[in-house]
């Protein structure tokens, strides 16, 4: 196979701390090469060196691409040679159309004027290539996350991509969308395109990768050849974390008590579409010391339900009753929800969970400033003591509590968010995708923290798109579809097959119901022309 890319002896330091140390990495023509490692291992830093985000001269080593040594000054230099990166946080403008997003940087033009006919014609060709059956003038805000990911790939193809870098491309996708994206990647490989895949989902890596390079602590540990034979996930994990994980999920003997938190007849309407009911008359409860999972496909209403509970931070026309220890509680604002004993760890830690430009200390104490204040003035010594205590308890890896939160790895950022809400001393902790975008070692630590909270008598609600995660850590799993709970399983009886069967059976009933409603509307229209 012809070598397309060779990175030789790459080193990169920040303030004297080595992020990369003598890393070597190669990609051949028409290969999917996976890059794995714990958060902070150096994967993103290595790709930023390759793409020119860190320009030539700011790192040690050399980059040979297509047989020539390259010295990229910025991202435009790498893109000009067909090296295109699709980031985990999609770089699309919601209120522009698909076509406008695809050609936002270099639209086809005639005599200096954008040729809209050419833009739309070319967009249709690219959308067909990625299997997206949407009109080019559709606004991106009206697309689901899976379709937005396909728009990003179409955007990359418009730049004549030769080497596609995908950073956690399936982190926000459900299983069917993830499978479709991976199938598309395999199709591109058959056409001769090369790809670098960064992912924490090791089952997906093992499915599509030709080779897997493992980074640990900024160094190349090993490169595994998948074509020589199937690579077991446990082998990859051992290389990543330098230790055996006998069990993916920590053992726990639950001690579940009486019902603590109950929701009755909870209904929520869409904040923009006033006639669209998103949560439909939900009844739900969680007991002391219990970990309850909420499963469901993308769009089932899980996050909307959680956010509507937490101070009505999503939705309108919210009705229903919530009780804690049998007494009705006021959840009408976020501050009242916190005072009532609720905490919500958002699925989007970067946008909604943290102040990335502030340090670890301020982020940890942000939700409970009264806990570190004397009167109305923040006590710096008390704040430092609290932050340092949580840093030690949660095993947050940072230089000190004055380190900027945006400079931490994903797993450590998640621990800071957890610390922030634990400092409010909640009785009910809602965790929305608590391990999204973090590595297997950090996941295990998060699972241990969740177990410790339940063992301390907290009631924990976990929303996750990863079914094995719910099966591995939850005492009970509630299944959500179309804004309603459609099934419930105890830990001992829950399986992926049973959960999916409940979802699909409910989906079939919804289709029948909609067809009956359409028939009734048609008959009514014929009776009253």
Short mmCIF file of C-alpha atoms in Angstrom, two decimals:
data_model
loop_
_atom_site.label_atom_id
_atom_site.label_comp_id
_atom_site.label_asym_id
_atom_site.label_seq_id
_atom_site.Cartn_x
_atom_site.Cartn_y
_atom_site.Cartn_z
CA UNK A 1 0.00 0.00 0.00
CA UNK A 2 1.17 3.53 -0.81
CA UNK A 3 1.91 5.70 2.22
CA UNK A 4 -0.14 8.90 2.10
CA UNK A 5 0.90 10.45 5.43
CA UNK A 6 3.86 10.01 7.72
CA UNK A 7 4.33 11.99 10.93
CA UNK A 8 7.86 11.53 12.29
CA UNK A 9 8.99 12.17 15.84
CA UNK A 10 6.28 14.74 16.63
CA UNK A 11 6.73 16.61 19.91
CA UNK A 12 4.60 19.41 21.34
CA UNK A 13 4.80 21.15 24.71
CA UNK A 14 2.58 23.65 26.51
CA UNK A 15 4.21 25.75 29.24
CA UNK A 16 6.94 23.14 29.58
CA UNK A 17 4.49 20.21 29.84
CA UNK A 18 4.93 17.59 27.09
CA UNK A 19 1.63 16.89 25.33
CA UNK A 20 3.34 14.85 22.59
CA UNK A 21 6.70 13.14 22.89
CA UNK A 22 8.34 11.58 19.81
CA UNK A 23 5.06 10.39 18.26
CA UNK A 24 5.20 8.61 14.91
CA UNK A 25 2.07 7.90 12.88
CA UNK A 26 1.37 6.76 9.31
CA UNK A 27 -1.70 6.46 7.08
CA UNK A 28 -1.74 4.55 3.79
CA UNK A 29 -3.88 5.28 0.74
CA UNK A 30 -7.44 3.96 1.14
CA UNK A 31 -7.02 3.10 4.83
CA UNK A 32 -9.17 3.80 7.88
CA UNK A 33 -6.66 4.33 10.68
CA UNK A 34 -8.13 4.65 14.18
CA UNK A 35 -6.43 6.77 16.82
CA UNK A 36 -7.39 5.84 20.39
CA UNK A 37 -6.28 6.71 23.90
CA UNK A 38 -7.52 8.16 27.16
CA UNK A 39 -8.53 11.80 27.35
CA UNK A 40 -5.33 13.81 27.55
CA UNK A 41 -3.32 11.14 25.69
CA UNK A 42 -2.54 13.60 22.88
CA UNK A 43 -4.92 12.56 20.08
CA UNK A 44 -6.44 15.98 19.42
CA UNK A 45 -3.06 17.69 19.79
CA UNK A 46 -1.56 15.38 17.16
CA UNK A 47 -4.40 16.14 14.73
CA UNK A 48 -4.05 19.88 15.34
CA UNK A 49 -0.38 19.58 14.39
CA UNK A 50 -1.36 17.73 11.22
CA UNK A 51 -4.09 20.18 10.20
CA UNK A 52 -2.00 23.32 10.81
CA UNK A 53 -3.87 24.60 13.85
CA UNK A 54 -0.44 24.39 15.49
CA UNK A 55 1.75 25.79 12.66
CA UNK A 56 5.13 24.57 11.54
CA UNK A 57 7.78 25.76 13.99
CA UNK A 58 5.59 25.34 17.06
CA UNK A 59 6.31 21.60 17.30
CA UNK A 60 9.20 19.18 16.87
CA UNK A 61 9.39 16.57 14.11
CA UNK A 62 8.23 16.52 10.52
CA UNK A 63 5.16 15.80 8.39
CA UNK A 64 5.50 14.00 5.05
CA UNK A 65 2.33 14.03 2.94
CA UNK A 66 1.99 12.55 -0.52
CA UNK A 67 5.75 11.99 -0.67
CA UNK A 68 6.81 15.56 0.23
CA UNK A 69 7.68 17.19 3.55
CA UNK A 70 5.03 19.79 4.41
CA UNK A 71 5.19 22.90 6.54
CA UNK A 72 1.60 23.96 7.20
CA UNK A 73 1.23 27.55 8.36
CA UNK A 74 -2.50 27.25 9.10
CA UNK A 75 -5.56 25.13 8.40
CA UNK A 76 -5.95 26.59 4.91
CA UNK A 77 -2.63 25.04 3.87
CA UNK A 78 -3.70 21.54 4.94
CA UNK A 79 -7.18 21.85 3.42
CA UNK A 80 -5.65 22.90 0.10
CA UNK A 81 -4.05 19.43 -0.02
CA UNK A 82 -7.29 17.64 0.88
CA UNK A 83 -6.75 17.15 4.65
CA UNK A 84 -10.17 17.92 6.15
CA UNK A 85 -11.21 17.66 9.81
CA UNK A 86 -14.75 17.11 11.10
CA UNK A 87 -14.83 18.05 14.78
CA UNK A 88 -17.03 16.59 17.50
CA UNK A 89 -18.71 20.00 17.92
CA UNK A 90 -20.21 20.54 14.48
CA UNK A 91 -19.19 23.78 12.75
CA UNK A 92 -22.52 24.51 11.06
CA UNK A 93 -24.57 27.71 11.15
CA UNK A 94 -28.12 26.69 12.18
CA UNK A 95 -30.03 29.49 10.46
CA UNK A 96 -28.35 29.00 7.09
CA UNK A 97 -29.44 26.38 4.57
CA UNK A 98 -27.63 23.12 3.86
CA UNK A 99 -26.26 24.52 0.59
CA UNK A 100 -25.06 27.73 2.24
CA UNK A 101 -23.26 25.76 4.95
CA UNK A 102 -21.59 23.45 2.44
CA UNK A 103 -20.21 26.28 0.31
CA UNK A 104 -19.85 29.00 2.94
CA UNK A 105 -16.08 29.36 2.43
CA UNK A 106 -15.82 29.00 -1.36
CA UNK A 107 -19.13 29.15 -3.26
CA UNK A 108 -19.19 28.68 -7.05
CA UNK A 109 -19.38 32.07 -8.74
CA UNK A 110 -19.60 33.74 -12.15
CA UNK A 111 -18.01 37.13 -12.75
CA UNK A 112 -17.55 37.61 -9.01
CA UNK A 113 -21.21 36.85 -8.16
CA UNK A 114 -22.34 33.67 -6.36
CA UNK A 115 -23.90 31.25 -8.84
CA UNK A 116 -26.88 30.00 -6.83
CA UNK A 117 -27.92 27.48 -9.48
CA UNK A 118 -24.46 25.92 -9.36
CA UNK A 119 -24.49 25.97 -5.54
CA UNK A 120 -27.78 24.05 -5.40
CA UNK A 121 -26.89 21.63 -8.21
CA UNK A 122 -23.54 20.78 -6.61
CA UNK A 123 -25.19 20.49 -3.18
CA UNK A 124 -27.68 17.94 -4.52
CA UNK A 125 -24.81 15.86 -5.91
CA UNK A 126 -22.95 15.93 -2.58
CA UNK A 127 -26.07 15.14 -0.53
CA UNK A 128 -26.78 12.18 -2.78
CA UNK A 129 -23.21 10.96 -2.26
CA UNK A 130 -23.62 10.93 1.53
CA UNK A 131 -27.15 9.48 1.32
CA UNK A 132 -29.00 12.52 2.68
CA UNK A 133 -32.41 13.00 1.07
CA UNK A 134 -33.00 16.64 1.99
CA UNK A 135 -33.56 19.74 -0.14
CA UNK A 136 -30.46 21.98 -0.33
CA UNK A 137 -32.49 24.98 0.89
CA UNK A 138 -33.48 23.21 4.15
CA UNK A 139 -32.29 25.13 7.20
CA UNK A 140 -29.72 23.21 9.26
CA UNK A 141 -31.64 24.00 12.46
CA UNK A 142 -34.45 21.77 11.16
CA UNK A 143 -32.18 18.72 10.88
CA UNK A 144 -31.40 16.12 13.52
CA UNK A 145 -27.85 15.61 14.75
CA UNK A 146 -27.30 12.57 12.52
CA UNK A 147 -28.27 14.49 9.40
CA UNK A 148 -26.14 17.46 10.45
CA UNK A 149 -23.17 15.11 10.65
CA UNK A 150 -23.84 14.07 7.04
CA UNK A 151 -23.94 17.75 6.03
CA UNK A 152 -20.48 18.16 7.58
CA UNK A 153 -19.22 15.23 5.51
CA UNK A 154 -20.79 16.70 2.35
CA UNK A 155 -19.03 19.96 3.20
CA UNK A 156 -15.73 18.07 3.45
CA UNK A 157 -16.34 16.36 0.11
CA UNK A 158 -16.88 19.75 -1.53
CA UNK A 159 -13.23 20.50 -0.72
CA UNK A 160 -11.96 17.43 -2.61
CA UNK A 161 -10.97 15.57 0.53
CA UNK A 162 -8.22 12.93 0.35
CA UNK A 163 -7.63 12.43 4.07
CA UNK A 164 -10.70 12.79 6.29
CA UNK A 165 -10.15 13.26 10.04
CA UNK A 166 -13.22 12.43 12.15
CA UNK A 167 -13.10 13.38 15.84
CA UNK A 168 -15.73 11.40 17.81
CA UNK A 169 -18.16 11.44 14.85
CA UNK A 170 -20.76 9.21 16.53
CA UNK A 171 -20.63 10.68 20.06
CA UNK A 172 -24.00 12.43 19.63
CA UNK A 173 -25.66 9.81 17.40
CA UNK A 174 -28.01 6.96 18.18
CA UNK A 175 -27.10 3.40 17.17
CA UNK A 176 -28.81 3.43 13.77
CA UNK A 177 -27.30 6.79 12.76
CA UNK A 178 -23.89 5.63 13.99
CA UNK A 179 -24.10 2.46 11.92
CA UNK A 180 -25.12 4.44 8.82
CA UNK A 181 -22.18 6.83 9.26
CA UNK A 182 -19.70 3.97 9.65
CA UNK A 183 -21.11 2.27 6.55
CA UNK A 184 -20.56 5.52 4.65
CA UNK A 185 -16.97 5.63 5.88
CA UNK A 186 -16.42 2.08 4.59
CA UNK A 187 -17.86 3.11 1.23
CA UNK A 188 -15.45 6.03 1.01
CA UNK A 189 -12.59 3.66 1.80
CA UNK A 190 -13.62 1.44 -1.12
CA UNK A 191 -13.35 4.52 -3.35
CA UNK A 192 -9.75 5.13 -2.23
CA UNK A 193 -10.26 7.81 0.42
CA UNK A 194 -8.16 7.64 3.60
CA UNK A 195 -9.53 8.44 7.04
CA UNK A 196 -8.31 8.96 10.59
CA UNK A 197 -10.99 7.99 13.12
CA UNK A 198 -10.79 9.22 16.71
CA UNK A 199 -13.35 7.45 18.89
CA UNK A 200 -13.92 6.15 22.41
CA UNK A 201 -16.46 3.61 21.12
CA UNK A 202 -14.10 0.69 20.74
CA UNK A 203 -16.69 -1.62 19.17
CA UNK A 204 -17.03 0.87 16.30
CA UNK A 205 -13.27 1.20 15.99
CA UNK A 206 -12.83 -2.57 15.78
CA UNK A 207 -15.58 -2.79 13.15
CA UNK A 208 -14.17 -0.35 10.57
CA UNK A 209 -10.46 0.23 11.25
CA UNK A 210 -7.67 -1.33 9.20
CA UNK A 211 -5.12 -0.33 11.85
CA UNK A 212 -5.38 1.10 15.36
CA UNK A 213 -2.70 3.32 16.89
CA UNK A 214 -2.81 3.72 20.67
CA UNK A 215 -1.49 6.85 22.39
CA UNK A 216 -0.79 7.02 26.12
CA UNK A 217 0.61 10.04 27.95
CA UNK A 218 1.65 11.70 24.69
CA UNK A 219 3.56 8.70 23.33
CA UNK A 220 2.86 6.05 20.70
CA UNK A 221 2.28 2.80 22.59
CA UNK A 222 1.46 0.42 19.76
CA UNK A 223 -0.12 0.06 16.33
CA UNK A 224 -2.45 -2.92 15.96
CA UNK A 225 -3.08 -4.49 12.55
CA UNK A 226 -6.77 -5.44 12.26
CA UNK A 227 -6.26 -7.15 8.92
CA UNK A 228 -4.01 -9.71 10.62
CA UNK A 229 -6.96 -10.80 12.78
CA UNK A 230 -9.77 -9.44 14.94
CA UNK A 231 -8.57 -7.12 17.72
CA UNK A 232 -10.34 -7.66 21.04
CA UNK A 233 -11.61 -4.59 22.92
CA UNK A 234 -9.89 -5.75 26.10
CA UNK A 235 -6.54 -5.73 24.28
CA UNK A 236 -7.09 -2.13 23.16
CA UNK A 237 -8.11 -1.13 26.68
CA UNK A 238 -4.98 -2.66 28.21
CA UNK A 239 -2.84 -0.68 25.77
CA UNK A 240 -4.76 2.54 26.50
CA UNK A 241 -4.80 2.50 30.29
CA UNK A 242 -1.79 0.25 31.03
CA UNK A 243 -3.87 -1.96 33.30
CA UNK A 244 -6.47 -4.72 33.07
CA UNK A 245 -10.12 -3.84 33.55
CA UNK A 246 -11.58 -7.14 34.72
CA UNK A 247 -15.04 -5.67 34.51
CA UNK A 248 -16.15 -2.75 32.37
CA UNK A 249 -18.51 -1.66 35.16
CA UNK A 250 -17.70 -1.64 38.90
CA UNK A 251 -19.49 -4.13 41.12
CA UNK A 252 -22.21 -2.85 43.43
CA UNK A 253 -24.64 -4.31 45.95
CA UNK A 254 -27.61 -1.92 45.87
CA UNK A 255 -29.41 -0.92 49.05
CA UNK A 256 -32.62 0.59 47.74
CA UNK A 257 -35.05 2.31 50.08
CA UNK A 258 -38.40 4.03 49.91
CA UNK A 259 -39.60 6.23 47.01
CA UNK A 260 -38.04 9.68 47.29
CA UNK A 261 -39.00 11.61 44.16
CA UNK A 262 -42.28 11.26 42.27
CA UNK A 263 -43.60 12.96 39.15
CA UNK A 264 -47.28 12.66 38.26
CA UNK A 265 -49.10 13.54 35.02
CA UNK A 266 -46.16 15.64 33.76
CA UNK A 267 -46.77 17.31 30.40
CA UNK A 268 -44.58 19.70 28.40
CA UNK A 269 -45.13 21.56 25.13
CA UNK A 270 -42.47 22.69 22.67
CA UNK A 271 -41.09 26.19 23.43
CA UNK A 272 -41.47 27.34 19.79
CA UNK A 273 -44.32 25.19 18.43
CA UNK A 274 -47.11 25.87 20.90
CA UNK A 275 -49.38 23.04 19.72
CA UNK A 276 -46.71 20.32 19.85
CA UNK A 277 -46.78 18.23 23.03
CA UNK A 278 -43.31 16.80 23.67
CA UNK A 279 -43.81 15.12 27.07
CA UNK A 280 -47.13 13.31 27.41
CA UNK A 281 -48.66 12.84 30.89
CA UNK A 282 -45.62 11.10 32.38
CA UNK A 283 -45.63 9.32 35.75
CA UNK A 284 -42.19 8.54 37.15
CA UNK A 285 -40.50 7.77 40.46
CA UNK A 286 -37.05 7.02 41.88
CA UNK A 287 -36.19 5.51 45.26
CA UNK A 288 -33.48 6.26 47.81
CA UNK A 289 -30.17 4.69 46.84
CA UNK A 290 -31.48 3.70 43.41
CA UNK A 291 -29.87 4.30 39.99
CA UNK A 292 -32.62 4.59 37.38
CA UNK A 293 -31.75 4.69 33.69
CA UNK A 294 -33.81 6.33 30.98
CA UNK A 295 -33.36 4.64 27.59
CA UNK A 296 -34.73 5.72 24.24
CA UNK A 297 -33.82 6.71 20.71
CA UNK A 298 -32.75 10.20 19.71
CA UNK A 299 -35.76 12.52 19.93
CA UNK A 300 -37.64 10.34 22.44
CA UNK A 301 -37.88 13.30 24.85
CA UNK A 302 -35.42 12.18 27.54
CA UNK A 303 -33.41 15.41 27.77
CA UNK A 304 -36.55 17.54 27.37
CA UNK A 305 -38.15 15.70 30.30
CA UNK A 306 -35.09 16.16 32.50
CA UNK A 307 -34.67 19.86 31.68
CA UNK A 308 -38.37 20.58 32.21
CA UNK A 309 -38.07 19.09 35.70
CA UNK A 310 -34.98 21.15 36.48
CA UNK A 311 -36.53 24.56 36.92
CA UNK A 312 -38.54 24.42 33.69
CA UNK A 313 -35.34 25.18 31.78
CA UNK A 314 -36.93 23.69 28.64
CA UNK A 315 -40.48 23.84 27.33
CA UNK A 316 -43.67 25.78 27.98
CA UNK A 317 -47.16 25.05 29.29
CA UNK A 318 -45.61 22.65 31.78
CA UNK A 319 -48.16 20.93 33.99
CA UNK A 320 -48.04 18.14 36.52
CA UNK A 321 -47.05 17.51 40.11
CA UNK A 322 -43.67 16.70 41.66
CA UNK A 323 -43.16 15.49 45.23
CA UNK A 324 -40.10 14.84 47.40
CA UNK A 325 -40.61 12.60 50.43
CA UNK A 326 -44.36 12.90 49.87
CA UNK A 327 -44.42 16.71 49.93
CA UNK A 328 -45.11 18.75 46.80
CA UNK A 329 -42.11 20.81 45.66
CA UNK A 330 -41.80 23.96 43.56
CA UNK A 331 -39.73 23.40 40.39
CA UNK A 332 -40.79 26.60 38.62
CA UNK A 333 -37.25 28.07 38.43
CA UNK A 334 -33.73 26.65 38.46
CA UNK A 335 -32.92 28.21 41.84
CA UNK A 336 -36.10 26.73 43.36
CA UNK A 337 -35.30 23.33 41.87
CA UNK A 338 -31.82 23.46 43.43
CA UNK A 339 -33.31 24.52 46.78
CA UNK A 340 -35.75 21.61 46.53
CA UNK A 341 -32.83 19.17 46.20
CA UNK A 342 -32.46 18.59 42.45
CA UNK A 343 -29.28 18.80 40.38
CA UNK A 344 -28.93 18.35 36.63
CA UNK A 345 -25.66 17.51 34.87
CA UNK A 346 -26.18 18.58 31.26
CA UNK A 347 -25.22 16.48 28.23
CA UNK A 348 -23.35 19.52 26.80
CA UNK A 349 -20.66 20.28 29.35
CA UNK A 350 -18.77 22.72 27.12
CA UNK A 351 -21.73 24.98 26.26
CA UNK A 352 -23.99 24.59 29.29
CA UNK A 353 -22.05 22.88 32.06
CA UNK A 354 -18.86 24.91 32.46
CA UNK A 355 -17.42 28.37 32.15
CA UNK A 356 -14.45 27.21 30.08
CA UNK A 357 -12.50 30.45 30.52
CA UNK A 358 -12.78 30.27 34.33
CA UNK A 359 -10.65 28.12 36.57
CA UNK A 360 -11.58 24.84 38.23
CA UNK A 361 -12.11 26.55 41.60
CA UNK A 362 -14.79 28.95 40.36
CA UNK A 363 -16.61 26.29 38.35
CA UNK A 364 -16.87 23.94 41.33
CA UNK A 365 -18.42 26.55 43.61
CA UNK A 366 -20.56 28.30 40.98
CA UNK A 367 -23.91 26.62 41.78
CA UNK A 368 -23.63 27.20 45.54
CA UNK A 369 -21.90 30.52 46.14
CA UNK A 370 -23.62 30.83 49.53
CA UNK A 371 -21.58 27.83 50.62
CA UNK A 372 -18.31 29.77 50.22
CA UNK A 373 -19.50 33.26 51.17
CA UNK A 374 -19.43 35.30 54.35
CA UNK A 375 -22.51 37.45 54.09
CA UNK A 376 -22.54 38.55 50.46
CA UNK A 377 -18.77 38.33 49.95
CA UNK A 378 -16.92 35.29 48.61
CA UNK A 379 -14.43 33.91 51.15
CA UNK A 380 -11.39 33.08 48.98
CA UNK A 381 -9.88 30.73 51.59
CA UNK A 382 -13.12 28.77 51.99
CA UNK A 383 -13.57 28.61 48.20
CA UNK A 384 -10.02 27.29 47.78
CA UNK A 385 -10.60 24.70 50.51
CA UNK A 386 -13.84 23.46 48.93
CA UNK A 387 -12.36 23.28 45.43
CA UNK A 388 -9.25 21.46 46.65
CA UNK A 389 -11.39 18.98 48.59
CA UNK A 390 -13.46 18.11 45.50
CA UNK A 391 -10.34 17.93 43.37
CA UNK A 392 -9.01 15.22 45.68
CA UNK A 393 -12.33 13.39 46.19
CA UNK A 394 -13.18 13.29 42.47
CA UNK A 395 -9.58 12.63 41.40
CA UNK A 396 -9.56 15.61 39.01
CA UNK A 397 -6.25 15.70 37.15
CA UNK A 398 -5.15 19.31 36.93
CA UNK A 399 -2.02 21.28 37.84
CA UNK A 400 -4.01 23.05 40.59
CA UNK A 401 -7.53 24.41 41.11
CA UNK A 402 -6.50 27.65 39.42
CA UNK A 403 -6.05 25.87 36.06
CA UNK A 404 -8.47 27.01 33.34
CA UNK A 405 -11.29 24.47 32.93
CA UNK A 406 -11.15 24.66 29.13
CA UNK A 407 -7.61 23.21 29.22
CA UNK A 408 -8.70 20.01 30.98
CA UNK A 409 -9.44 16.73 29.22
CA UNK A 410 -13.09 15.76 28.66
CA UNK A 411 -13.15 13.29 31.56
CA UNK A 412 -11.74 15.82 34.00
CA UNK A 413 -14.13 18.51 32.77
CA UNK A 414 -16.99 16.09 33.49
CA UNK A 415 -15.68 15.56 37.02
CA UNK A 416 -15.65 19.34 37.54
CA UNK A 417 -19.30 19.54 36.44
CA UNK A 418 -20.19 16.70 38.81
CA UNK A 419 -18.32 18.43 41.62
CA UNK A 420 -20.25 21.65 40.99
CA UNK A 421 -23.57 19.92 41.52
CA UNK A 422 -22.44 17.69 44.38
CA UNK A 423 -21.47 20.85 46.26
CA UNK A 424 -25.18 21.80 46.26
CA UNK A 425 -25.80 18.58 48.27
CA UNK A 426 -28.70 17.34 46.10
CA UNK A 427 -31.06 14.49 46.96
CA UNK A 428 -31.93 13.84 43.30
CA UNK A 429 -29.11 13.86 40.75
CA UNK A 430 -30.01 13.78 37.05
CA UNK A 431 -27.07 12.81 34.82
CA UNK A 432 -27.63 13.41 31.09
CA UNK A 433 -25.10 11.46 28.98
CA UNK A 434 -22.56 11.52 31.86
CA UNK A 435 -19.78 9.74 29.92
CA UNK A 436 -20.22 11.20 26.43
CA UNK A 437 -16.90 11.82 24.71
CA UNK A 438 -14.68 10.47 27.49
CA UNK A 439 -12.37 7.47 27.46
CA UNK A 440 -12.85 4.03 28.97
CA UNK A 441 -10.66 4.72 32.02
CA UNK A 442 -12.44 7.99 32.87
CA UNK A 443 -15.80 6.26 32.31
CA UNK A 444 -14.94 3.67 34.94
CA UNK A 445 -14.11 6.43 37.42
CA UNK A 446 -17.44 8.18 36.68
CA UNK A 447 -19.28 4.89 37.23
CA UNK A 448 -17.54 4.49 40.60
CA UNK A 449 -18.64 8.01 41.58
CA UNK A 450 -22.25 7.24 40.58
CA UNK A 451 -22.17 4.08 42.72
CA UNK A 452 -20.78 6.01 45.68
CA UNK A 453 -23.60 8.57 45.39
CA UNK A 454 -26.25 5.83 45.35
CA UNK A 455 -24.58 4.05 48.28
CA UNK A 456 -24.74 7.36 50.19
CA UNK A 457 -28.53 7.37 49.74
CA UNK A 458 -28.83 9.71 46.78
CA UNK A 459 -31.41 8.97 44.08
CA UNK A 460 -29.65 8.99 40.70
CA UNK A 461 -31.27 9.26 37.26
CA UNK A 462 -29.03 8.41 34.28
CA UNK A 463 -29.90 9.28 30.68
CA UNK A 464 -27.64 7.53 28.17
CA UNK A 465 -27.61 6.65 24.47
CA UNK A 466 -25.25 3.74 25.21
CA UNK A 467 -27.45 0.78 26.09
CA UNK A 468 -24.58 -1.34 27.54
CA UNK A 469 -23.87 1.53 29.93
CA UNK A 470 -27.44 1.58 31.23
CA UNK A 471 -27.45 -2.21 31.55
CA UNK A 472 -24.12 -2.12 33.39
CA UNK A 473 -24.82 0.52 36.06
CA UNK A 474 -28.60 0.88 36.56
CA UNK A 475 -30.90 -0.88 39.03
CA UNK A 476 -33.93 -0.17 36.87
CA UNK A 477 -34.37 1.05 33.29
CA UNK A 478 -37.36 3.06 32.05
CA UNK A 479 -37.86 3.16 28.29
CA UNK A 480 -39.03 6.39 26.65
CA UNK A 481 -40.49 6.92 23.20
CA UNK A 482 -42.42 9.82 21.66
CA UNK A 483 -42.45 11.69 24.99
CA UNK A 484 -43.93 8.86 27.07
CA UNK A 485 -42.62 5.96 29.12
CA UNK A 486 -43.46 2.78 27.24
CA UNK A 487 -41.68 0.13 29.29
CA UNK A 488 -39.76 -0.61 32.47
CA UNK A 489 -37.26 -3.34 33.38
CA UNK A 490 -35.47 -4.36 36.56
CA UNK A 491 -31.73 -4.92 36.27
CA UNK A 492 -32.08 -8.69 36.32
CA UNK A 493 -34.45 -8.87 33.33
CA UNK A 494 -33.26 -5.98 31.12
CA UNK A 495 -31.58 -6.73 27.78
CA UNK A 496 -30.89 -4.63 24.70
CA UNK A 497 -33.28 -6.79 22.69
CA UNK A 498 -36.17 -6.33 25.15
CA UNK A 499 -35.66 -2.56 25.29
CA UNK A 500 -35.55 -2.20 21.50
CA UNK A 501 -38.60 -4.46 21.13
CA UNK A 502 -40.61 -2.18 23.43
CA UNK A 503 -39.52 0.91 21.50
CA UNK A 504 -40.34 -0.57 18.10
CA UNK A 505 -43.71 -1.98 19.22
CA UNK A 506 -44.69 1.43 20.53
CA UNK A 507 -43.48 3.01 17.28
CA UNK A 508 -45.72 0.68 15.27
CA UNK A 509 -48.72 1.67 17.39
CA UNK A 510 -47.93 5.34 16.82
CA UNK A 511 -47.82 4.81 13.04
CA UNK A 512 -51.21 3.05 13.13
CA UNK A 513 -52.65 5.82 15.28
CA UNK A 514 -51.39 8.50 12.88
CA UNK A 515 -52.82 6.63 9.86
CA UNK A 516 -56.20 6.30 11.59
CA UNK A 517 -56.13 10.02 12.37
CA UNK A 518 -55.29 10.88 8.74
CA UNK A 519 -58.18 8.67 7.54
CA UNK A 520 -60.57 10.35 9.97
CA UNK A 521 -59.45 13.81 8.80
CA UNK A 522 -59.89 12.77 5.15
CA UNK A 523 -63.40 11.40 5.81
CA UNK A 524 -64.31 14.56 7.72
CA UNK A 525 -63.06 16.70 4.82
CA UNK A 526 -65.13 14.70 2.31
CA UNK A 527 -68.22 15.02 4.50
CA UNK A 528 -67.77 18.80 4.84
CA UNK A 529 -66.19 20.07 1.58
#
